[in-house]
Coordinates of C-alpha atoms in Angstrom, one line a residue:
X7 CA 45.8 66.1 19.3
X8 CA 45.6 65.7 15.8
X9 CA 45.3 62.7 13.7
X10 CA 47.5 61.1 10.7
X11 CA 46.1 58.4 10.0
X12 CA 42.5 56.8 11.9
X13 CA 41.4 53.5 10.5
X14 CA 38.0 52.0 11.9
X15 CA 36.1 48.8 11.8
X16 CA 38.7 48.2 8.7
X17 CA 37.9 44.7 6.8
X18 CA 40.2 43.1 4.6
X19 CA 40.3 39.6 3.1
X20 CA 41.2 37.6 0.2
X21 CA 39.3 35.5 -1.5
X22 CA 37.4 33.1 1.6
X23 CA 40.3 34.3 3.9
X24 CA 40.1 37.2 6.7
X25 CA 43.6 39.4 7.3
X26 CA 41.7 41.9 9.4
X27 CA 38.8 42.4 10.9
X28 CA 36.4 45.1 12.8
X29 CA 40.3 46.3 13.1
X30 CA 40.7 49.9 15.0
X31 CA 43.7 52.2 15.2
X32 CA 44.9 55.8 15.5
X33 CA 48.5 57.3 14.3
X34 CA 49.4 60.6 15.9
X35 CA 52.1 62.6 14.4
X36 CA 55.8 61.7 16.1
X37 CA 54.1 58.5 17.1
X38 CA 56.9 55.7 16.6
X39 CA 55.5 52.2 16.8
X40 CA 56.5 49.1 16.3
X41 CA 54.0 46.3 14.8
X42 CA 54.4 42.6 15.9
X43 CA 53.0 39.8 15.2
X44 CA 53.3 35.8 13.8
X45 CA 54.0 35.8 10.1
X46 CA 50.6 35.5 8.1
X47 CA 48.4 37.5 10.6
X48 CA 48.4 40.5 8.2
X49 CA 51.2 42.7 9.3
X50 CA 52.5 42.8 5.4
X51 CA 48.6 43.7 4.7
X52 CA 48.2 46.7 7.2
X53 CA 51.4 48.7 5.9
X54 CA 50.0 48.0 2.5
X55 CA 46.9 50.2 3.9
X56 CA 48.9 52.6 5.3
X57 CA 51.5 52.9 2.2
X58 CA 48.2 53.2 -0.1
X59 CA 48.8 50.2 -2.0
X60 CA 45.7 48.6 -0.8
X61 CA 42.1 49.9 0.0
X62 CA 39.7 48.2 2.9
X63 CA 36.9 46.1 2.2
X64 CA 34.7 47.8 4.7
X65 CA 35.4 50.5 7.4
X66 CA 37.1 53.8 7.9
X67 CA 40.3 54.9 6.9
X68 CA 40.9 58.5 6.9
X69 CA 44.9 59.7 6.3
X70 CA 45.6 63.5 6.7
X71 CA 45.2 65.1 3.2
X72 CA 48.6 65.4 1.0
X73 CA 50.1 62.1 3.4
X74 CA 53.3 61.5 2.4
X75 CA 54.8 58.2 2.9
X76 CA 58.4 56.4 2.2
X77 CA 57.8 52.2 2.4
X78 CA 60.7 49.6 2.7
X79 CA 59.4 46.0 1.9
X80 CA 60.2 43.1 3.0
X81 CA 60.0 42.0 0.4
X82 CA 60.9 44.3 -2.8
X83 CA 58.8 44.3 -5.9
X84 CA 61.6 45.5 -8.2
X85 CA 62.6 44.1 -11.8
X86 CA 65.8 42.7 -11.4
X87 CA 67.1 44.3 -14.5
X88 CA 66.8 47.7 -12.9
X89 CA 70.3 49.4 -12.8
X90 CA 70.7 50.7 -8.8
X91 CA 72.0 54.2 -9.4
X92 CA 68.2 54.3 -11.1
X93 CA 66.6 53.2 -8.8
X94 CA 67.9 55.7 -6.2
X95 CA 67.6 58.2 -8.1
X96 CA 63.6 57.4 -8.9
X97 CA 60.9 59.9 -8.2
X98 CA 59.2 59.6 -5.0
X99 CA 55.6 58.2 -5.1
X100 CA 54.9 61.9 -4.5
X101 CA 56.5 63.6 -7.4
X102 CA 54.7 61.0 -9.5
X103 CA 51.5 62.3 -8.5
X104 CA 53.0 66.1 -9.3
X105 CA 54.5 64.9 -12.3
X106 CA 50.9 63.6 -13.6
X107 CA 49.8 66.6 -12.9
X108 CA 51.3 68.2 -14.3
X109 CA 51.2 66.3 -17.4
X110 CA 47.4 66.7 -17.4
X111 CA 48.0 70.3 -17.2
X112 CA 50.3 70.0 -20.1
X113 CA 47.4 68.6 -22.2
X114 CA 44.8 70.9 -21.4
X115 CA 47.2 73.9 -22.1
X116 CA 47.4 72.3 -26.1
X117 CA 43.1 72.8 -26.4
X118 CA 42.2 75.1 -28.5
X119 CA 39.8 76.8 -26.2
X120 CA 41.9 76.6 -23.4
X121 CA 42.6 80.0 -22.6
X122 CA 39.0 81.0 -23.1
X123 CA 37.9 78.9 -19.6
X124 CA 37.3 80.8 -16.8
X125 CA 39.2 78.8 -14.8
X126 CA 42.7 79.3 -16.9
X127 CA 44.2 81.5 -14.5
X128 CA 43.6 79.3 -11.8
X129 CA 44.9 76.1 -13.8
X130 CA 47.5 78.4 -15.3
X131 CA 48.7 79.3 -11.1
X132 CA 48.8 75.7 -10.1
X133 CA 51.3 74.8 -12.2
X134 CA 53.5 77.2 -11.9
X135 CA 53.7 76.4 -7.8
X136 CA 53.7 72.5 -8.9
X137 CA 57.0 73.3 -11.3
X138 CA 58.4 74.5 -8.4
X139 CA 57.0 71.8 -6.0
X140 CA 58.4 69.2 -8.2
X141 CA 61.8 70.6 -8.4
X142 CA 62.2 70.1 -4.7
X143 CA 60.8 67.0 -4.4
X144 CA 62.3 65.5 -7.5
X145 CA 66.1 66.3 -5.4
X146 CA 64.3 64.8 -2.3
X147 CA 64.0 61.4 -4.1
X148 CA 67.4 61.0 -5.4
X149 CA 69.6 59.4 -3.1
X150 CA 72.4 58.2 -5.7
X151 CA 74.7 60.9 -3.9
X152 CA 73.6 60.1 -0.1
X153 CA 76.4 60.2 3.1
X154 CA 73.8 57.4 4.3
X155 CA 75.8 55.5 1.8
X156 CA 78.9 55.6 3.8
X157 CA 76.7 54.8 6.8
X158 CA 75.1 51.5 5.6
X159 CA 78.2 50.5 3.8
X160 CA 77.3 50.6 0.0
X161 CA 80.5 50.7 -2.1
X162 CA 80.6 52.4 -5.9
X163 CA 80.4 49.6 -7.6
X164 CA 77.3 48.5 -6.4
X165 CA 75.6 51.9 -8.4
X166 CA 76.5 50.4 -11.3
X167 CA 75.6 46.9 -11.1
X168 CA 71.4 45.5 -11.6
X169 CA 69.1 45.3 -8.7
X170 CA 69.0 41.6 -9.1
X171 CA 72.6 40.9 -9.1
X172 CA 73.1 42.1 -5.5
X173 CA 73.2 39.9 -2.6
X174 CA 70.6 39.9 -0.2
X175 CA 72.1 42.4 2.2
X176 CA 72.8 45.0 -0.7
X177 CA 69.5 44.9 -1.7
X178 CA 68.1 45.9 1.6
X179 CA 70.7 48.1 1.8
X180 CA 70.0 49.9 -1.3
X181 CA 65.9 49.9 -0.2
X182 CA 66.8 52.0 3.0
X183 CA 68.7 54.2 1.4
X184 CA 66.1 54.9 -0.6
X185 CA 63.1 55.2 2.5
X186 CA 65.2 56.9 5.4
X187 CA 66.7 59.3 2.3
X188 CA 63.4 60.7 2.0
X189 CA 61.7 60.4 5.7
X190 CA 62.8 63.5 6.9
X191 CA 60.7 64.9 4.0
X192 CA 57.7 62.5 4.9
X193 CA 54.8 62.2 7.7
X194 CA 55.4 58.7 7.8
X195 CA 57.9 56.1 7.4
X196 CA 57.2 52.7 6.9
X197 CA 59.9 49.8 7.3
X198 CA 58.9 46.0 7.3
X199 CA 62.1 44.1 9.0
X200 CA 64.5 47.5 7.7
X201 CA 67.9 45.1 9.7
X202 CA 67.4 42.4 7.6
X203 CA 71.6 41.3 7.0
X204 CA 72.7 44.7 9.1
X205 CA 75.8 44.2 11.6
X206 CA 75.6 45.4 14.8
X207 CA 77.0 49.0 14.5
X208 CA 74.8 49.6 11.5
X209 CA 71.9 48.8 13.4
X210 CA 72.8 51.4 16.0
X211 CA 72.9 53.9 13.4
X212 CA 69.8 52.9 12.0
X213 CA 67.9 53.5 15.9
X214 CA 70.1 57.2 16.3
X215 CA 68.7 58.0 12.8
X216 CA 64.9 56.9 13.7
X217 CA 64.9 58.1 17.1
X218 CA 66.3 61.8 15.7
X219 CA 63.4 61.5 13.2
X220 CA 60.3 64.2 13.3
X221 CA 57.9 61.4 10.9
X222 CA 55.8 59.1 12.4
X223 CA 57.5 55.5 11.9
X224 CA 55.8 52.1 11.9
X225 CA 58.5 49.7 12.0
X226 CA 58.1 45.2 11.8
X227 CA 61.6 43.8 13.2
X228 CA 62.9 40.7 14.7
X229 CA 65.4 42.6 17.0
X230 CA 63.8 43.3 20.6
X231 CA 66.5 46.0 21.3
X232 CA 65.7 47.7 18.0
X233 CA 61.9 48.2 19.2
X234 CA 62.9 48.7 22.6
X235 CA 64.6 51.4 22.1
X236 CA 62.9 53.2 19.1
X237 CA 59.4 52.4 20.3
X238 CA 56.7 54.5 22.3
X239 CA 53.8 52.4 21.5
X240 CA 53.0 49.0 20.1
X241 CA 50.4 47.3 17.4
X242 CA 50.2 44.1 18.0
X243 CA 47.9 41.8 14.8
X244 CA 45.7 39.3 17.0
X245 CA 42.7 37.9 15.8
X246 CA 42.7 39.4 12.6
X247 CA 42.5 43.2 14.3
X248 CA 45.0 45.3 15.7
X249 CA 45.6 45.9 19.7
X250 CA 47.8 48.9 20.7
X251 CA 50.0 49.5 24.0
X252 CA 52.0 51.9 24.7
X253 CA 55.7 52.1 25.8
X254 CA 58.1 50.0 24.2
X255 CA 58.4 46.2 23.6
X256 CA 59.3 45.3 27.2
X257 CA 56.4 47.0 28.1
X258 CA 53.8 45.7 25.6
X259 CA 55.4 42.1 26.9
X260 CA 54.3 42.8 30.1
X261 CA 50.6 44.7 29.8
X262 CA 50.3 41.7 27.2
X263 CA 50.7 38.9 29.6
X264 CA 48.7 40.6 32.7
X265 CA 46.1 40.8 30.1
X266 CA 45.6 37.8 29.3
X267 CA 46.0 36.6 32.9
X268 CA 42.9 39.9 34.0
X269 CA 41.0 37.9 31.1
X270 CA 41.3 34.9 31.0
X271 CA 40.6 35.3 35.3
X272 CA 37.3 37.8 34.2
X273 CA 36.7 34.9 31.8
X274 CA 36.9 32.1 35.0
X275 CA 34.4 34.2 37.0
X276 CA 31.3 34.6 34.6
X277 CA 31.7 31.4 33.6
X278 CA 30.8 30.3 37.0
X279 CA 28.3 33.0 37.5
X280 CA 26.4 31.8 34.6
X281 CA 26.2 29.0 35.5
X282 CA 24.9 29.8 39.2
X283 CA 22.6 32.0 38.2
X284 CA 20.9 29.1 35.1
X285 CA 20.6 26.3 38.8
X286 CA 19.1 29.1 40.6
X287 CA 16.4 29.3 37.6
X288 CA 16.3 25.6 37.6
X289 CA 15.8 25.4 40.8
X290 CA 13.1 27.8 41.4
X291 CA 11.1 26.2 38.0
X292 CA 11.3 23.3 40.1
X293 CA 9.4 25.0 43.1
X294 CA 7.0 26.7 41.1
X295 CA 7.8 30.0 42.3
X296 CA 6.4 33.3 40.8
X297 CA 7.6 34.0 36.7
X298 CA 8.3 37.3 38.2
X299 CA 10.9 35.6 40.2
X300 CA 12.3 33.5 37.5
X301 CA 12.2 36.3 34.5
X302 CA 13.9 38.5 36.9
X303 CA 16.6 36.2 37.3
X304 CA 16.5 35.7 33.5
X305 CA 17.0 39.7 32.7
X306 CA 20.6 39.5 35.6
X307 CA 22.0 36.5 33.1
X308 CA 21.2 38.3 30.2
X309 CA 23.6 41.2 31.4
X310 CA 25.7 38.9 32.5
X311 CA 26.7 37.3 29.2
X312 CA 26.2 40.4 27.9
X313 CA 28.5 42.0 29.9
X314 CA 30.9 38.6 29.8
X315 CA 32.4 39.5 26.4
X316 CA 35.5 42.2 26.6
X317 CA 37.2 41.6 23.7
X318 CA 39.4 38.1 23.0
X319 CA 42.4 37.4 25.1
X320 CA 45.8 37.5 23.5
X321 CA 46.6 34.3 21.5
X322 CA 49.2 32.2 23.7
X323 CA 51.1 31.1 20.0
X324 CA 52.5 28.1 20.5
X325 CA 56.4 27.2 20.7
X326 CA 58.8 24.6 19.3
X327 CA 60.2 22.3 21.9
X328 CA 63.9 22.9 21.6
X329 CA 66.6 21.0 24.4
X330 CA 70.1 21.3 23.7
X331 CA 72.0 18.3 25.4
X332 CA 75.4 17.9 25.7
X333 CA 78.1 14.7 26.1
X334 CA 80.9 15.4 28.4
X335 CA 82.4 18.7 29.1
X336 CA 86.0 18.4 28.5
X337 CA 88.0 21.2 30.3
X338 CA 90.3 21.9 27.7
X339 CA 88.4 22.5 24.1
X340 CA 90.4 24.0 21.3
X341 CA 93.7 26.7 21.4
X342 CA 93.7 29.0 18.2
X343 CA 97.1 30.3 17.8
X344 CA 98.7 32.4 15.2
X345 CA 95.5 32.0 12.5
X346 CA 95.2 33.5 9.7
X347 CA 93.3 33.7 6.5
X348 CA 92.7 35.5 3.3
X349 CA 91.0 35.1 -0.1
X350 CA 92.3 36.2 -3.7
X351 CA 95.4 38.6 -1.2
X352 CA 93.1 40.2 1.0
X353 CA 93.6 39.1 4.3
X354 CA 90.5 38.4 6.6
X355 CA 92.7 38.5 9.8
X356 CA 95.9 37.5 11.1
X357 CA 98.0 36.2 13.7
X358 CA 94.2 35.8 16.0
X359 CA 94.6 33.7 19.3
X360 CA 91.9 32.1 21.2
X361 CA 91.8 30.0 24.2
X362 CA 88.5 28.0 24.6
X363 CA 87.4 26.6 27.7
X364 CA 84.3 24.2 28.9
X365 CA 81.3 26.3 29.2
X366 CA 82.5 29.3 27.3
X367 CA 79.7 30.9 25.4
X368 CA 81.7 32.7 23.1
X369 CA 79.5 35.5 20.6
X370 CA 81.8 36.1 18.1
X371 CA 81.0 39.8 16.7
X372 CA 82.3 42.5 13.7
X373 CA 81.0 44.6 10.3
X374 CA 79.5 42.6 7.4
X375 CA 82.4 41.0 5.5
X376 CA 85.2 41.0 8.2
X377 CA 85.6 37.1 8.0
X378 CA 83.0 35.9 11.2
X379 CA 81.7 32.8 8.9
X380 CA 85.5 32.7 7.3
X381 CA 86.6 32.1 11.1
X382 CA 84.6 29.7 12.5
X383 CA 84.6 27.4 9.2
X384 CA 88.9 27.8 9.8
X385 CA 88.0 26.6 13.9
X386 CA 86.2 23.6 13.0
X387 CA 88.2 22.2 10.0
X388 CA 86.5 23.2 7.3
X389 CA 88.7 25.5 6.2
X390 CA 92.5 25.5 6.0
X391 CA 94.0 28.2 7.4
X392 CA 96.6 30.3 5.6
X393 CA 99.0 30.2 8.5
X394 CA 98.5 29.3 12.6
X395 CA 96.8 26.2 14.5
X396 CA 93.8 24.8 15.9
X397 CA 94.4 22.8 18.7
X398 CA 90.8 20.4 19.3
X399 CA 90.8 19.0 22.7
X400 CA 90.2 15.3 23.7
X401 CA 86.7 14.0 23.1
X402 CA 85.6 17.0 21.9
X403 CA 82.3 16.9 20.4
X404 CA 81.2 19.9 17.1
X405 CA 77.8 20.5 16.3
X406 CA 78.4 22.9 13.1
X407 CA 75.3 25.1 12.5
X408 CA 75.0 26.6 8.8
X409 CA 73.5 30.4 8.4
X410 CA 72.3 28.9 5.2
X411 CA 71.3 25.5 5.6
X412 CA 73.4 23.7 3.1
X413 CA 72.8 20.8 4.5
X414 CA 69.1 20.5 3.5
X415 CA 68.1 19.2 0.5
X416 CA 65.6 21.2 -0.9
X417 CA 64.1 18.2 -3.2
X418 CA 63.6 15.7 0.2
X419 CA 60.2 15.6 2.1
X420 CA 61.2 16.5 5.9
X421 CA 60.8 13.3 6.9
X422 CA 62.8 12.1 4.8
X423 CA 65.2 14.5 5.6
X424 CA 65.6 13.6 9.5
X425 CA 65.8 9.7 8.9
X426 CA 69.5 10.9 7.5
X427 CA 70.2 11.5 10.4
X428 CA 70.7 7.7 11.6
X429 CA 71.9 4.7 9.6
X430 CA 70.2 2.9 9.9
X431 CA 67.1 5.5 9.1
X432 CA 65.1 5.6 12.8
X433 CA 61.8 4.8 12.4
X434 CA 58.4 6.8 11.9
X435 CA 57.7 7.2 15.2
X436 CA 61.2 9.0 16.6
X437 CA 61.2 11.1 13.5
X438 CA 57.7 12.3 13.5
X439 CA 57.9 13.3 17.2
X440 CA 61.0 15.5 16.7
X441 CA 59.4 16.5 13.7
X442 CA 56.3 17.8 16.0
X443 CA 58.9 18.7 18.6
X444 CA 59.2 22.3 15.8
X445 CA 55.6 22.3 14.7
X446 CA 55.4 20.2 11.8
X447 CA 52.6 18.2 12.0
X448 CA 50.5 16.2 9.8
X449 CA 50.8 16.0 6.2
X450 CA 53.8 18.5 6.8
X451 CA 56.0 15.8 7.4
X452 CA 55.1 15.7 3.2
X453 CA 56.3 19.1 2.1
X454 CA 59.5 19.1 0.0
X455 CA 62.5 21.4 1.8
X456 CA 61.8 23.9 -0.9
X457 CA 57.9 24.5 -0.1
X458 CA 59.1 25.9 2.9
X459 CA 59.5 29.4 4.6
X460 CA 62.7 30.7 5.4
X461 CA 61.3 30.9 9.3
X462 CA 60.6 26.7 8.7
X463 CA 63.8 26.2 7.1
X464 CA 64.7 27.7 10.0
X465 CA 63.8 25.2 12.2
X466 CA 64.4 22.5 10.4
X467 CA 68.0 23.2 10.7
X468 CA 67.8 23.3 14.6
X469 CA 65.9 19.9 14.2
X470 CA 69.1 18.2 12.4
X471 CA 70.7 19.9 15.1
X472 CA 69.7 19.3 18.3
X473 CA 69.8 15.2 17.3
X474 CA 73.0 14.8 18.1
X475 CA 74.7 14.9 20.9
X476 CA 77.5 17.4 21.2
X477 CA 79.9 19.3 23.8
X478 CA 80.7 22.4 21.3
X479 CA 78.4 24.3 19.4
X480 CA 79.7 26.6 17.2
X481 CA 76.6 28.5 15.5
X482 CA 77.2 30.5 12.1
X483 CA 73.7 33.1 12.9
X484 CA 71.4 31.2 14.4
X485 CA 68.3 33.0 15.1
X486 CA 68.1 34.3 11.1
X487 CA 64.5 34.6 10.1
X488 CA 63.1 33.2 13.3
X489 CA 60.8 35.5 15.0
X490 CA 60.7 36.7 18.2
X491 CA 58.9 34.2 20.3
X492 CA 61.5 31.6 18.6
X493 CA 63.9 33.6 19.2
X494 CA 63.8 33.4 22.5
X495 CA 63.5 29.7 22.7
X496 CA 66.9 29.1 20.8
X497 CA 68.2 31.8 23.3
X498 CA 66.6 29.9 26.2
X499 CA 67.8 26.4 25.5
X500 CA 71.5 27.6 24.7
X501 CA 71.1 29.8 27.9
X502 CA 71.1 26.2 29.4
X503 CA 73.1 24.0 27.8
X504 CA 76.3 22.8 29.8
X505 CA 78.5 22.4 27.2
X506 CA 80.2 25.4 24.9
X507 CA 79.4 27.9 22.3
X508 CA 81.1 29.6 19.5
X509 CA 78.3 31.6 17.8
X510 CA 78.1 34.3 15.3
X511 CA 75.1 36.8 15.7
X512 CA 74.1 40.4 15.5
X513 CA 71.3 40.0 17.8
X514 CA 72.3 42.3 20.4
X515 CA 69.6 40.8 22.6
X516 CA 70.7 37.3 22.1
X517 CA 74.5 37.8 22.9
X518 CA 73.1 39.6 26.0
X519 CA 70.7 36.6 27.0
X520 CA 73.4 33.7 25.7
X521 CA 77.4 34.8 26.1
X522 CA 80.0 34.8 29.2
X523 CA 82.5 36.7 26.3
X524 CA 82.5 38.3 23.5
X525 CA 85.1 37.9 20.5
X526 CA 85.2 41.0 18.2
X527 CA 86.7 40.8 14.8
X528 CA 88.7 44.8 13.7
X529 CA 91.2 45.2 11.8
X530 CA 92.1 42.3 10.8
X531 CA 92.7 41.1 14.6
X532 CA 91.1 39.4 16.3
X533 CA 90.1 40.8 20.4
X534 CA 88.4 38.6 22.9
X535 CA 86.6 40.6 25.4
X536 CA 85.1 39.9 29.2
X537 CA 81.3 39.8 29.5
X538 CA 77.5 39.4 27.8
X539 CA 76.9 41.9 24.4
X540 CA 76.2 45.0 27.0
X541 CA 79.2 44.8 28.9
X542 CA 81.8 44.1 26.6
X543 CA 80.2 46.8 23.9
X544 CA 80.5 49.7 26.5
X545 CA 83.9 49.0 27.9
X546 CA 87.0 51.2 26.9
X547 CA 89.5 48.2 25.8
X548 CA 86.9 47.2 22.9
X549 CA 86.1 51.0 22.7
X550 CA 90.0 51.5 21.5
X551 CA 89.7 47.9 19.9
X552 CA 87.2 48.8 17.7
X553 CA 88.7 52.0 16.9
X554 CA 86.1 54.6 16.7
X555 CA 87.9 57.6 16.9
X556 CA 91.2 56.3 15.4
X557 CA 94.5 58.0 14.6
X558 CA 96.7 56.6 11.6
X559 CA 97.3 56.2 8.3
X560 CA 95.5 54.3 5.7
X561 CA 96.5 53.0 3.1
X562 CA 94.0 52.6 -0.1
X563 CA 94.2 49.1 -1.9
X564 CA 90.4 49.1 -3.8
X565 CA 89.2 52.4 -4.8
X566 CA 85.5 53.5 -3.3
X567 CA 83.7 56.6 -2.8
X568 CA 83.0 59.4 -0.2
X569 CA 79.2 59.7 -0.7
X570 CA 79.3 62.3 2.0
X571 CA 81.9 64.6 0.3
X572 CA 81.7 62.8 -3.6
X573 CA 84.8 62.6 -3.4
X574 CA 86.7 59.3 -5.3
X575 CA 89.8 57.8 -3.8
X576 CA 92.4 56.3 -5.4
X577 CA 94.0 52.6 -5.9
X578 CA 97.6 54.0 -3.8
X579 CA 96.5 56.7 -2.0
X580 CA 97.3 57.2 1.7
X581 CA 93.9 58.5 3.8
X582 CA 95.5 60.8 7.2
X583 CA 93.5 60.0 10.2
X584 CA 93.4 62.9 13.0
X585 CA 90.5 61.4 14.8
X586 CA 88.4 64.6 14.2
X587 CA 86.3 62.7 11.1
X588 CA 82.7 62.6 10.9
X589 CA 80.5 59.8 11.8
X590 CA 79.7 58.9 8.2
X591 CA 83.8 58.8 7.4
X592 CA 84.4 57.1 9.9
X593 CA 81.4 54.0 9.3
X594 CA 82.5 54.3 6.0
X595 CA 86.1 53.4 6.7
X596 CA 84.8 50.7 8.6
X597 CA 83.1 49.2 5.9
X598 CA 86.1 50.1 4.0
X599 CA 88.4 48.4 6.1
X600 CA 86.1 45.0 6.3
X601 CA 85.8 44.7 2.4
X602 CA 89.5 44.7 1.9
X603 CA 89.4 48.4 0.2
X604 CA 91.6 50.2 3.0
X605 CA 94.7 48.6 4.9
X606 CA 96.0 50.2 8.1
X607 CA 100.0 51.6 8.1
X608 CA 102.0 50.2 10.7

């Protein structure tokens, strides 16, 4: 089988810190690889090695000649003043290499004796070939008018902005558009967290795009379903090495657990056998038996010890302990009637109705910008609705988890941040115990909040959130920034929680584990459907409600561009829908409606 990349005993260090040591793996054309491992394990280093941005300190790292690579980093190295239009039309790395070679050849042509050199004809032929290839390669790198912009919901005014002025979600979409635009003419596509800030429909589009792609794909994601649906192999970075598993993410979990149990059992057997052999040797010495018997036992023991180490046992990652406690469970929790809310003349939702009973676990979904966070803030009284009312049942105690963790003070130490939960402040033992359950131990408790990573902030916010008893939990993206193991811990705790839950999330696996109802915001309406995400998402009722093949007329409220047809729609225009539109066009219209660029005419 052809080899795209081969790594043999590769090591990479940063100062005295060893990130990879004796790491070996092989990538073949067409592989779809999920790259997993905890934060800090070396995934980013591996991505940079594959992208050619780093060289190994030791070992062999071989790639196919002229390997074409597209890379989406998790933390973009883009100057904030870079115009988005310039970024999307910038040449690929391959084009830049060609341009450098063209410039060198042109410099050679300017030399007085250039044409007298014996290889002059070969150089001119190369120059001519490069000009042809470069024109093609430059076109590949230009994503400024790509239909992907429709699928990702990027508006025209983003093109006129500077990269540093975009939101986190818009930055992710711009860079993803750039990477996916080059992917069809690429040998190797590297994606580090490609679905951050993406809604469910966009994630599903990315999934299908990767499945249809001929290129080899290596992706790291905190989305379990994405890795299950796309990956055919899993690479895990563990013990500073790379371990390869066949199958999707679920298959990897089963194989990893089975391997861990088998290796643990073998090491126990080997340990007991070594002790038994040592005991026999000592007994033979005491009896003054022949040296040949002792020597034979020692030889057997040496062989036993040499064969005992068949690789490290997969790391058992230390999770945090999470248990949501609840007060007495009211039967009637919340009644919502005729709720409407908008900003600056734009309606997000209208006439929303919802009945929440004790024990309901309702997931709230919808495209980016449709008003999900606004809805739950209206439900808990943080925002006043324009119309309608929200009635809370008797003895309902609401706990609210904010996705941006705005209740955390960046300048406070962690121990002081947790002390604010009680008046008077709790003793140090209680505070340290709570923080310890969330993997903040020792001097970690004296760190300032601003020093924490995104995942650490999420854990701290969860620690504060569970410290009080509630019987209605309202959570806005509770698994953002958490690794897969931590997401599963949160989902498991919410599964066991006996109270009522309203949760906004784009994580399909999480919604499947936790929820028994799904509420969808579409066309400024709120619809509620029975079942977990997978059951509700595939129902005919939800499909009709979302209106993927909707017919009728739309009124343009704000100008926007259809990137697929390079056509601009102006305010006041009407768009007639027949139900025969392309997927890219329909996706663009859903995003346009969610962002308030169009309105459905009754």
